[in-house]
mmCIF file of C-alpha atoms in Angstrom:
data_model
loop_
_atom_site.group_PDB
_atom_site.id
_atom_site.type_symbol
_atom_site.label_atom_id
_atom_site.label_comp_id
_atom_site.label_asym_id
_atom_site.label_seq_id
_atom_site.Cartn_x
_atom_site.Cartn_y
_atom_site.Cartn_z
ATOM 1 C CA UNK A 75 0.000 0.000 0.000
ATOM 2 C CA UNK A 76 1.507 3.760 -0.699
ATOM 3 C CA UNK A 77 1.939 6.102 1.879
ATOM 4 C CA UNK A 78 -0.106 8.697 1.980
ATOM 5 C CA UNK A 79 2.038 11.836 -0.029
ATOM 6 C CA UNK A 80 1.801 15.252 -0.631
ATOM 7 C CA UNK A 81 0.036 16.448 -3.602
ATOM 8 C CA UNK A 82 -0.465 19.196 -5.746
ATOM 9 C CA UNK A 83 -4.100 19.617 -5.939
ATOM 10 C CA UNK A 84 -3.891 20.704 -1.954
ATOM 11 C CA UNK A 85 -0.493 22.294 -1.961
ATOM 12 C CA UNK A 86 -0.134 25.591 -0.257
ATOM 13 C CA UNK A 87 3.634 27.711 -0.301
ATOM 14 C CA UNK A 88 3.758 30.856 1.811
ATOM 15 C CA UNK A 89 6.532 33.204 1.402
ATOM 16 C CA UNK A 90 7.923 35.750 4.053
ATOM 17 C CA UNK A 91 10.262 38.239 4.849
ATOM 18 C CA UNK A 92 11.918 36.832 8.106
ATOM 19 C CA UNK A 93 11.690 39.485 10.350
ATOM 20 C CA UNK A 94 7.493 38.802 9.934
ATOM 21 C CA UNK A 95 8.364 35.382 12.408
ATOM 22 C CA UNK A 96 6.679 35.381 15.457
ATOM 23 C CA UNK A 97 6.366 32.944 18.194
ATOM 24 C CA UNK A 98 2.892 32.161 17.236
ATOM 25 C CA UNK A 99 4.452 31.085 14.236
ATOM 26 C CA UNK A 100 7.339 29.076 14.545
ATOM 27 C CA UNK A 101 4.829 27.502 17.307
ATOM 28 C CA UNK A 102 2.603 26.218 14.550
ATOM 29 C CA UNK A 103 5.631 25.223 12.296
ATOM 30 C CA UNK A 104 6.692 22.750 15.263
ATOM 31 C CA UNK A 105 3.226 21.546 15.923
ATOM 32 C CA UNK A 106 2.511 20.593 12.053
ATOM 33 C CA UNK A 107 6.440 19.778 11.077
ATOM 34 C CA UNK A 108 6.325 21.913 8.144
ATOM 35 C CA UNK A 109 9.425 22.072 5.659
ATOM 36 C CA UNK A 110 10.559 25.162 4.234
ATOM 37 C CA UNK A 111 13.577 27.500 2.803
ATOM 38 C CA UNK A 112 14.754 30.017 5.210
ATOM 39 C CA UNK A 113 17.424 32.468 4.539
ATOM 40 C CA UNK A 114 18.393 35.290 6.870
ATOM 41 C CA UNK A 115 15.675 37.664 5.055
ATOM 42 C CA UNK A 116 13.502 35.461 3.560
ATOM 43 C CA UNK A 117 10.939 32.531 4.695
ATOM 44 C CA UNK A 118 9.338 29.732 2.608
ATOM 45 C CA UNK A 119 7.315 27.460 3.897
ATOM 46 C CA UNK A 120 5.020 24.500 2.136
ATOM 47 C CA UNK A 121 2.830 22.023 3.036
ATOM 48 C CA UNK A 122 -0.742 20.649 2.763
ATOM 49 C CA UNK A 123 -4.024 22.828 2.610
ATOM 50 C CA UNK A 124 -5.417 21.589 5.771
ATOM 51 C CA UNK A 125 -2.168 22.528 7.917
ATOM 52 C CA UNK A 126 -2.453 25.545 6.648
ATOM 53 C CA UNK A 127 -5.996 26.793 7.486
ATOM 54 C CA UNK A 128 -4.369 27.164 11.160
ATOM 55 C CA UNK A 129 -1.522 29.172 9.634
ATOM 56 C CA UNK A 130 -1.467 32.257 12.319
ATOM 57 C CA UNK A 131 -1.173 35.459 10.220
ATOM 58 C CA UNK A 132 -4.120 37.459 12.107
ATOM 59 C CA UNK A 133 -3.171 40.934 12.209
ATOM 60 C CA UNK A 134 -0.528 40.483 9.568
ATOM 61 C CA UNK A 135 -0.635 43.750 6.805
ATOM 62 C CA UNK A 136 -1.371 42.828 3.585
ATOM 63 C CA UNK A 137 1.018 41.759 1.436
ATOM 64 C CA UNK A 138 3.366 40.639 4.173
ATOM 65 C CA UNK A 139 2.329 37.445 3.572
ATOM 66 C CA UNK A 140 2.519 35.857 -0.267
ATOM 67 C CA UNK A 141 0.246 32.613 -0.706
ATOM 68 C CA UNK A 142 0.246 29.950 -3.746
ATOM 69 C CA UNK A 143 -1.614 26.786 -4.140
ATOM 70 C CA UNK A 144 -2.064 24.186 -6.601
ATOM 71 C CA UNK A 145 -0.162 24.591 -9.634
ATOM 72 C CA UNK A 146 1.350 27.961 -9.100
ATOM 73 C CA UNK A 147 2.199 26.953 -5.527
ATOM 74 C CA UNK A 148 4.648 23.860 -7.676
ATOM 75 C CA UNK A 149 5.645 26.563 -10.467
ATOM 76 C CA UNK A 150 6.867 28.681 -7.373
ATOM 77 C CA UNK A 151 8.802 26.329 -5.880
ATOM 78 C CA UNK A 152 10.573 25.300 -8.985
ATOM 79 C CA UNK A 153 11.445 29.010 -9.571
ATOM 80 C CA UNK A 154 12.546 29.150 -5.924
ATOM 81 C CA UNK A 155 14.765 26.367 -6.790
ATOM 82 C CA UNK A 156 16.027 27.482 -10.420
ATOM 83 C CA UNK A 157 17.212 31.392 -8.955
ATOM 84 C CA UNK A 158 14.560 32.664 -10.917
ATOM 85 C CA UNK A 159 13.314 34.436 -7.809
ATOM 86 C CA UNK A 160 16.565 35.249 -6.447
ATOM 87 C CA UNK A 161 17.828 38.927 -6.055
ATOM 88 C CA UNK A 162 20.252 37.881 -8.315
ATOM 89 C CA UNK A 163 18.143 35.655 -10.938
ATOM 90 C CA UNK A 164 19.950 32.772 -11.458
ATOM 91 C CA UNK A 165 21.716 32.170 -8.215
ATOM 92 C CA UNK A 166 20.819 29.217 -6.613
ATOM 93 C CA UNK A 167 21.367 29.729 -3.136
ATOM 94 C CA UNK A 168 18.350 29.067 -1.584
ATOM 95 C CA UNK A 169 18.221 25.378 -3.276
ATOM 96 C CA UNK A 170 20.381 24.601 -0.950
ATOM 97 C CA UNK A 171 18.550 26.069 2.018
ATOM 98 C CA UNK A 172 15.349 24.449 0.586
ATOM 99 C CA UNK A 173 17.028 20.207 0.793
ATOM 100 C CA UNK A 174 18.175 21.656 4.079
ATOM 101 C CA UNK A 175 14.717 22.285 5.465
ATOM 102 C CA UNK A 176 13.055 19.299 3.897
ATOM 103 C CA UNK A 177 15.834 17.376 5.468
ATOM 104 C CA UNK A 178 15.685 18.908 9.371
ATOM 105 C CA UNK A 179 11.768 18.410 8.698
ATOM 106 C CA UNK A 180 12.155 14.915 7.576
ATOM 107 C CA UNK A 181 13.922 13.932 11.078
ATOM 108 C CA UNK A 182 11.211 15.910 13.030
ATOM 109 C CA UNK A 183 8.352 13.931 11.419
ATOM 110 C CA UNK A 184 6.422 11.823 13.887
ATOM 111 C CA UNK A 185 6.054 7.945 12.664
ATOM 112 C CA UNK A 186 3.060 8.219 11.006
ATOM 113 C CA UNK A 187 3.983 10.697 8.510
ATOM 114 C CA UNK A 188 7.047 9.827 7.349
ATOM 115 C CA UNK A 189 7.628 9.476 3.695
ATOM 116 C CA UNK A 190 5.147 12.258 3.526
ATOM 117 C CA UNK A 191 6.956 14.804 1.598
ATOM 118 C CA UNK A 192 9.211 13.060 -0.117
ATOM 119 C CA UNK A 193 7.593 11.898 -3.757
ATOM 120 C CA UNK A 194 6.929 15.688 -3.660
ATOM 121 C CA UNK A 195 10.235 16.695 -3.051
ATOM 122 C CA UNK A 196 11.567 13.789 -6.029
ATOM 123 C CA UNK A 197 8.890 15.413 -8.341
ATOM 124 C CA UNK A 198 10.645 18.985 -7.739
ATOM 125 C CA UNK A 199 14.481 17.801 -7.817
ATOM 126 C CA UNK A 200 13.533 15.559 -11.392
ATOM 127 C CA UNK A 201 11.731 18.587 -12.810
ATOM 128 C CA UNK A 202 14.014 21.385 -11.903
ATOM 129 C CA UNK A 203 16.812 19.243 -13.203
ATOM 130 C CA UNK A 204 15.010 19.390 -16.249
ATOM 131 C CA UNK A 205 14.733 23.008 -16.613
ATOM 132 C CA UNK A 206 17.741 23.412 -16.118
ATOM 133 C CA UNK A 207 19.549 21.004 -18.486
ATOM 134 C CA UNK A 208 16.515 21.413 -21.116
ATOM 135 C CA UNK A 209 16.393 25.353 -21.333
ATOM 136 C CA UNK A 210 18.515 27.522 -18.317
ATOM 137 C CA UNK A 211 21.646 26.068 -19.008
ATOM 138 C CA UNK A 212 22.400 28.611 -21.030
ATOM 139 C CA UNK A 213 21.684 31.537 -18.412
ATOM 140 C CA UNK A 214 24.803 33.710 -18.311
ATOM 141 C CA UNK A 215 25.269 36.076 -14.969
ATOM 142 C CA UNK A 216 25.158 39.611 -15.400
ATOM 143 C CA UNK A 217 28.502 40.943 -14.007
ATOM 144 C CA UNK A 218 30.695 43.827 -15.103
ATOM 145 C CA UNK A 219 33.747 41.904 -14.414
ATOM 146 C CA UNK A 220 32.910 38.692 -16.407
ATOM 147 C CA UNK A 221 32.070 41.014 -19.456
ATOM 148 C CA UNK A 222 34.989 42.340 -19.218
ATOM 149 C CA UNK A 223 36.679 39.291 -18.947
ATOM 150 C CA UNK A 224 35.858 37.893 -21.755
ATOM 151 C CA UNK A 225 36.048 40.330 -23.870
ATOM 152 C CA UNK A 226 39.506 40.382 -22.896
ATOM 153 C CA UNK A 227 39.852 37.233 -24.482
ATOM 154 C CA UNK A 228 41.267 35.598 -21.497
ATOM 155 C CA UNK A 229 43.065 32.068 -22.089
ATOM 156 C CA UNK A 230 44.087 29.627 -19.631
ATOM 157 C CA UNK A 231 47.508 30.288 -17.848
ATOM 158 C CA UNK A 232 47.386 34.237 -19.074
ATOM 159 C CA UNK A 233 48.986 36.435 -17.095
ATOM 160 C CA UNK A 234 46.777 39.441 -15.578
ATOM 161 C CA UNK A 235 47.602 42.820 -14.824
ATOM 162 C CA UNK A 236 45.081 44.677 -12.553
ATOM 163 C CA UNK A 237 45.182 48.270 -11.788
ATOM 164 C CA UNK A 238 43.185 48.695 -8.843
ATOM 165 C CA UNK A 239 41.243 51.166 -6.963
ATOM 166 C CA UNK A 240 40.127 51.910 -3.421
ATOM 167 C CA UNK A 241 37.094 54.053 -3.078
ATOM 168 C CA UNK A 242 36.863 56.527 -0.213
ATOM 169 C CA UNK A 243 35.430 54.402 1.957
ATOM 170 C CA UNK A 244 38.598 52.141 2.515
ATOM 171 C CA UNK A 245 37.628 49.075 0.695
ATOM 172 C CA UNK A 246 38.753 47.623 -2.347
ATOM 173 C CA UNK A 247 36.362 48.090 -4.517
ATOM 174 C CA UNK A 248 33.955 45.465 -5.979
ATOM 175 C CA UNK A 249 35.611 45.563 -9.636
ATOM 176 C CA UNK A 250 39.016 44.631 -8.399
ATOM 177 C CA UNK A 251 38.491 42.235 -5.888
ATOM 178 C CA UNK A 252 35.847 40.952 -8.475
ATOM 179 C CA UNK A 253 38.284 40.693 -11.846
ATOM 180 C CA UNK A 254 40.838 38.777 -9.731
ATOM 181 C CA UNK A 255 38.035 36.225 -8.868
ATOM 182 C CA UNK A 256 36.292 35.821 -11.971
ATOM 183 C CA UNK A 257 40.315 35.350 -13.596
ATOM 184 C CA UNK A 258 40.866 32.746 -11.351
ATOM 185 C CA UNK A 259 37.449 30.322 -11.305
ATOM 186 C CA UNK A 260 37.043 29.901 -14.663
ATOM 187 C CA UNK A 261 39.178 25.983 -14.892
ATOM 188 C CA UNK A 262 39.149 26.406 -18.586
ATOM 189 C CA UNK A 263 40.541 29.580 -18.705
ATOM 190 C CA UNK A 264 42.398 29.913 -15.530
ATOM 191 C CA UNK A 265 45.028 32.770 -14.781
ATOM 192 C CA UNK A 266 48.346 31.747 -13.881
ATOM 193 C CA UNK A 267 49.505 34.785 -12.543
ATOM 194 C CA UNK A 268 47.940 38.175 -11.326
ATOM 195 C CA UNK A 269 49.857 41.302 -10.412
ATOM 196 C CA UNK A 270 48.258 44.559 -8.865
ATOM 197 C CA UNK A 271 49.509 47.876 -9.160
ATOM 198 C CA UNK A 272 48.575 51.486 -8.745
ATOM 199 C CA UNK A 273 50.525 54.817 -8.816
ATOM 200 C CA UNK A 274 49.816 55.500 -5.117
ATOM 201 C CA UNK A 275 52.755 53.318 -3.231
ATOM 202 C CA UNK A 276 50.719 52.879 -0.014
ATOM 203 C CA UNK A 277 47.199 51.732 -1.810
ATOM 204 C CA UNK A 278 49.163 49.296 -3.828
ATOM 205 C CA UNK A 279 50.333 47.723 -0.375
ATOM 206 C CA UNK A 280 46.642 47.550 0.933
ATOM 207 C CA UNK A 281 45.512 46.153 -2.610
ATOM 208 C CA UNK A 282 48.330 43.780 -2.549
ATOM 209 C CA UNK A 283 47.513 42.587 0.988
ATOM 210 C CA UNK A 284 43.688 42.455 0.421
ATOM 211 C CA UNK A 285 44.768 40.437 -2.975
ATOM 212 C CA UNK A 286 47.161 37.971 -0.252
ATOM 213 C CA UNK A 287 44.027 37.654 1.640
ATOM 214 C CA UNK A 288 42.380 36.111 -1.364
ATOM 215 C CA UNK A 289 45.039 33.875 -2.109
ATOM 216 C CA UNK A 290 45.468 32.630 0.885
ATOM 217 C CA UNK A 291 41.782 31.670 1.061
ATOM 218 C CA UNK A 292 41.757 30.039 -2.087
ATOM 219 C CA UNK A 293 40.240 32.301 -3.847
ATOM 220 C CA UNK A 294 42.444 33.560 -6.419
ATOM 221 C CA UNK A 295 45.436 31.905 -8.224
ATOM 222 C CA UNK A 296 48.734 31.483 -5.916
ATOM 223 C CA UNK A 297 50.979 33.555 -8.319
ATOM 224 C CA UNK A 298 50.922 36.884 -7.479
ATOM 225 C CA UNK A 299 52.665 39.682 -7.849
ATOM 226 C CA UNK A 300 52.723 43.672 -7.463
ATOM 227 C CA UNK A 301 53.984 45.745 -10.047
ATOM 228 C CA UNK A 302 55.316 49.591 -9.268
ATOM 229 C CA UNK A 303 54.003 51.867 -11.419
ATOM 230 C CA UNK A 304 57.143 53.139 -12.738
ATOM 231 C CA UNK A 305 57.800 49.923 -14.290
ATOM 232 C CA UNK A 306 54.655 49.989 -16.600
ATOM 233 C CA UNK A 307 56.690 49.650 -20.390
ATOM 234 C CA UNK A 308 58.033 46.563 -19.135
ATOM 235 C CA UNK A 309 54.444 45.171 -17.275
ATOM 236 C CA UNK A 310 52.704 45.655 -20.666
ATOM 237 C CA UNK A 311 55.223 43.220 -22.709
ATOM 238 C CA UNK A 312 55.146 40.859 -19.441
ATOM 239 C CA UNK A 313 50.947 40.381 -19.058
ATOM 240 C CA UNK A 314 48.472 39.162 -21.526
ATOM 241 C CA UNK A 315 45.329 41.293 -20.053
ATOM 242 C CA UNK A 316 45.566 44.530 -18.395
ATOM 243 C CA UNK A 317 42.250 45.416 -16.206
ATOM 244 C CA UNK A 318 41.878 49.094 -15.015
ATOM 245 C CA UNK A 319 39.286 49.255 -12.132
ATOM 246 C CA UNK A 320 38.395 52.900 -12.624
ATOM 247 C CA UNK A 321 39.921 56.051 -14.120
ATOM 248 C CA UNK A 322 38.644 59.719 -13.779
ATOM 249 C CA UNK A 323 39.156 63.038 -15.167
ATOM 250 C CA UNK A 324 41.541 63.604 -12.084
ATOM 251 C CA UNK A 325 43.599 60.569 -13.146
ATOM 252 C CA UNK A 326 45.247 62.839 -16.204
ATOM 253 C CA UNK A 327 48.793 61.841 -15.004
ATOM 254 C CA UNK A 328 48.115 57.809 -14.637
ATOM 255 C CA UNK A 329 46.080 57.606 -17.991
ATOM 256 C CA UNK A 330 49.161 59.365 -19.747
ATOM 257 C CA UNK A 331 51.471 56.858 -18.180
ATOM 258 C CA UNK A 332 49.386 54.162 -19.190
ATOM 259 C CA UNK A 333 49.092 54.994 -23.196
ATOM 260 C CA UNK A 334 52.241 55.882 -22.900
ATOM 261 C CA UNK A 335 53.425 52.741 -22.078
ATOM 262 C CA UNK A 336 50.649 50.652 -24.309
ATOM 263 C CA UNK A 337 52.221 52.405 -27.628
ATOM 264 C CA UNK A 338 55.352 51.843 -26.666
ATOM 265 C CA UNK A 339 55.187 48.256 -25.969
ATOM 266 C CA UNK A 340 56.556 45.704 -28.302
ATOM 267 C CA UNK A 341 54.049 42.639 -28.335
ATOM 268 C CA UNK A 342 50.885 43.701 -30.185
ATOM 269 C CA UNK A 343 48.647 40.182 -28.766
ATOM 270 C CA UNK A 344 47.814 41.954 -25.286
ATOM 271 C CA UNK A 345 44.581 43.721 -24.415
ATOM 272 C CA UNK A 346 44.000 46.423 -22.214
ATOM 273 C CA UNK A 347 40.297 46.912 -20.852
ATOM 274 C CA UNK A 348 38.990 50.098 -18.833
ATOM 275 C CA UNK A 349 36.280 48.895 -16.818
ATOM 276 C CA UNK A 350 35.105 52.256 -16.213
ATOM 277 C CA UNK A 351 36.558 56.013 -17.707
ATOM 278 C CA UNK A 352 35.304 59.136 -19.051
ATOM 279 C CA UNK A 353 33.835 58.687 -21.693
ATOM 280 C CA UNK A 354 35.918 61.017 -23.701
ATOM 281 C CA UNK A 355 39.272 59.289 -22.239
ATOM 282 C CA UNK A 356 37.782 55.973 -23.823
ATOM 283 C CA UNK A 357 37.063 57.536 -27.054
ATOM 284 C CA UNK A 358 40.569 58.127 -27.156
ATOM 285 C CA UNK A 359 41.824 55.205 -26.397
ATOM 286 C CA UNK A 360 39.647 53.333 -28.551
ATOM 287 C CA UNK A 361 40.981 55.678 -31.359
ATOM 288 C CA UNK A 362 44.158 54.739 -30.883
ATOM 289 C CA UNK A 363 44.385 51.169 -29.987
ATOM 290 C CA UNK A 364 41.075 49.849 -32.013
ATOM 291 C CA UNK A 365 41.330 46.257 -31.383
ATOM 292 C CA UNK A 366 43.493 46.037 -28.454
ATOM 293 C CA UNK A 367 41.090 47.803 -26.138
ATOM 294 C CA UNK A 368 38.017 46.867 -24.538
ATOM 295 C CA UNK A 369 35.741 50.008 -23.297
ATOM 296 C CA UNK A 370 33.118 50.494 -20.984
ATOM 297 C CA UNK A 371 31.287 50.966 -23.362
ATOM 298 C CA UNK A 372 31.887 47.604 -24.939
ATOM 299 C CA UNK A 373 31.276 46.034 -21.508
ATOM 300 C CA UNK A 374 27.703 47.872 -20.858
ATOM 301 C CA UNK A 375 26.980 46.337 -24.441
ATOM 302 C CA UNK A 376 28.144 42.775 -23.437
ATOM 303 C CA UNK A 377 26.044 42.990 -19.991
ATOM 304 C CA UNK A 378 22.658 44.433 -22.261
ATOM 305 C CA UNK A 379 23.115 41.034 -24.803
ATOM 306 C CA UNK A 380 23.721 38.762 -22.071
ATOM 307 C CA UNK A 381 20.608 40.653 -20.063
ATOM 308 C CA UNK A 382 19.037 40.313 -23.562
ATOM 309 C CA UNK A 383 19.689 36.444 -23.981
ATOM 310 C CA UNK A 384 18.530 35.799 -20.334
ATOM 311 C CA UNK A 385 15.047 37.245 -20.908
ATOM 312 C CA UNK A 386 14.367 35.406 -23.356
ATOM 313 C CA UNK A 387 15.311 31.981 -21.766
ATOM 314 C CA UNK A 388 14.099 33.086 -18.376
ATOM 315 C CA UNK A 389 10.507 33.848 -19.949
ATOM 316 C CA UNK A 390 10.859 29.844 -21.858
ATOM 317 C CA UNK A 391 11.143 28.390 -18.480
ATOM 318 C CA UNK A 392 8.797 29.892 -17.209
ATOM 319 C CA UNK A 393 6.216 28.825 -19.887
ATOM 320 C CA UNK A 394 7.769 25.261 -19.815
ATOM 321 C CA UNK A 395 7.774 25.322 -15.589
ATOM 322 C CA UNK A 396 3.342 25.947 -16.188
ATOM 323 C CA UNK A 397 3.551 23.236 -18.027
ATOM 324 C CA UNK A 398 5.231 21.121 -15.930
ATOM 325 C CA UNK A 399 3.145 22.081 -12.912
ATOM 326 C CA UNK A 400 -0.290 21.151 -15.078
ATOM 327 C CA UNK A 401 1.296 18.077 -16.410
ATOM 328 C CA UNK A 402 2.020 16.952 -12.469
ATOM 329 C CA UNK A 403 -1.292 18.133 -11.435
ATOM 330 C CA UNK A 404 -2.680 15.682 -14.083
ATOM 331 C CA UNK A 405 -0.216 12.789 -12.989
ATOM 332 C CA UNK A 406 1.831 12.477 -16.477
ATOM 333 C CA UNK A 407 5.689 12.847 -15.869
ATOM 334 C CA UNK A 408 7.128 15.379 -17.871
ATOM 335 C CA UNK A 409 10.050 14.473 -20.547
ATOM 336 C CA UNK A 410 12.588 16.267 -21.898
ATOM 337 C CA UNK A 411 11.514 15.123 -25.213
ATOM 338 C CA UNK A 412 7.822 16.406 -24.587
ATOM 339 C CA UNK A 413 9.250 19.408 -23.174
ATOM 340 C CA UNK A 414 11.761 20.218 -26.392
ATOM 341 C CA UNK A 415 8.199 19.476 -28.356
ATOM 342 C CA UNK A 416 6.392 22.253 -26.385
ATOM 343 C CA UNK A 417 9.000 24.747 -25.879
ATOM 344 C CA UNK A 418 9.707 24.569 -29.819
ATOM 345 C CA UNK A 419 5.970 25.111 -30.291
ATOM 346 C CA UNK A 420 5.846 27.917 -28.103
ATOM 347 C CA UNK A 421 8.692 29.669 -29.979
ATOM 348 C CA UNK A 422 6.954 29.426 -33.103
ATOM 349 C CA UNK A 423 3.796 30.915 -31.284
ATOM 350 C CA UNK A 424 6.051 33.731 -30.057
ATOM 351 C CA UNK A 425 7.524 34.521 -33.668
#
């Protein structure tokens, strides 16, 4: 005889900011042993229709509470699990966070209702999977710093050359710390060496010990190196890609240096990107060195086609995650090759 399971048809999935917890609730999520997906801001929580007439939101403001049931309550999940609700669509996160809760919940279930959630919880791992293989594969992040690395044209075992910057508030800023990162995950086309320099002797030393920091964690390659400013002409023939964080009309004297030393350098095979500059500066330099520079400009392009390409998977998935959702409610497990079949037909739909 099967145990008794979760289904669709009486699905609920309430989703919460976390600081809208209150005793009353987490009270009723010990008494019914519901699972759920809990980050430090966010709450979601799933379970059967009958639990959930109890749920204790009385006094609650509207819209601090988000409910879906049936069919949307499964398409919301999957989402959940797929980043497409993320902050940052495509980061998966809270997947984790959602096994973790099904798994604590699991443990806390009394005899009698174990195995409860977990065909459910098969049905969303096989179908997400799915997704994901069939359609979001594809989904590129949205990040200055990969744009501009590969437009650079990065290769594996390259040698970087990264001219940071330290906004006033102290830190290294985003770009930097970012480029060395991005340079250094990619196992296909891994740095093998990153320098840092800067024409200010004492913010090199903090961006060379914030760049140690990395290293030391793991996080960027173990070569590393820091490069005075003074010996730009001979940096340029040395590294393959040279990243500048940030230059401003103030920066007159460090831009000169730099073009400078980029037409007198020997090797013509190198590229130089300026993650952000004046727009006249980059005009300039684009003027001059054509095909050996990369632009903002070129990078905000890069981030609008990859924005561009997202859309237009994102809003497949989520045509093809309805369908999934009615195609469970009905009982029929979904295919890949009935899913290639009705994504195709939706594309000719949409042209």
């Amino acid at each position: 005889m099967q145990k008794e399971s979760l289904k669709i048809g009486g699905l609920v999935v309430v989703d919460f900011r976390t600081e809208q917890l209150t005793d009353a609730i987490v009270a009723w999520r010990d008494q019914k042993h519901i699972p759920y997906a809990e980050s430090c801001a966010r709450q979601v929580w799933y379970g059967d229709s009958c639990d959930f007439e109890s749920f204790p939101v009385k006094g609650a403001a509207p819209g601090d509470f988000s409910f879906h049931e049936g069919t949307k309550g499964y398409a919301f999940l999957m989402k959940l699990n797929l980043g497409l609700l993320s902050k940052k669509q495509g980061e998966v996160n809270i997947k984790g966070q959602f096994y973790s809760g099904w798994e604590k919940t699991q443990r806390e279930l009394p005899l009698s209702r174990q195995g409860y959630y977990d065909r459910f919880v098969q049905w969303i791992t096989a179908d997400t999977r799915l997704v994901q293989g069939s359609i979001l594969g594809t989904f590129i992040a949205v990040r200055k710093e990969l744009s501009a690395r590969d437009l650079s044209g990065l290769k594996s075992n390259d040698r970087i050359l990264i001219f940071g910057n330290i906004p006033p508030n102290g830190s290294v800023s985003s770009r930097s710390d970012g480029i060395a990162r991005v340079c250094s995950s990619n196992t296909g086309r891994k740095a093998a060496e990153i320098a840092v320099t800067h024409p200010d002797s004492k913010v090199l030393g903090t961006l060379f010990n914030h760049f140690s920091a990395l290293r030391d964690n793991g996080k960027v390659v173990d070569a590393l190196s820091m490069v005075g400013f003074e010996n730009l002409p001979l940096a340029v023939e040395k590294y393959d890609r040279v990243f500048v964080d940030r230059l401003s009309d103030d920066d007159a004297g460090a831009n000169q240096q730099l073009v400078s030393a980029w037409r007198g350098r020997m090797r013509r095979d190198n590229m130089m990107v300026h993650m952000q500059a004046p727009s006249k500066m980059a005009r300039s330099w684009k003027r001059m060195f054509g095909d050996n520079y990369v632009s903002p400009r070129d990078i905000s392009a890069d981030m609008g086609a990859r924005a561009s390409h997202n859309r237009k998977i994102v809003a497949e998935a989520e045509e093809a995650i309805k369908i999934i959702a009615d195609l469970r409610m009905r009982g029929v497990q979904p295919s890949k090759r009935a899913l290639a079949g009705l994504v195709s037909e939706m594309a000719l739909v949409a042209g």
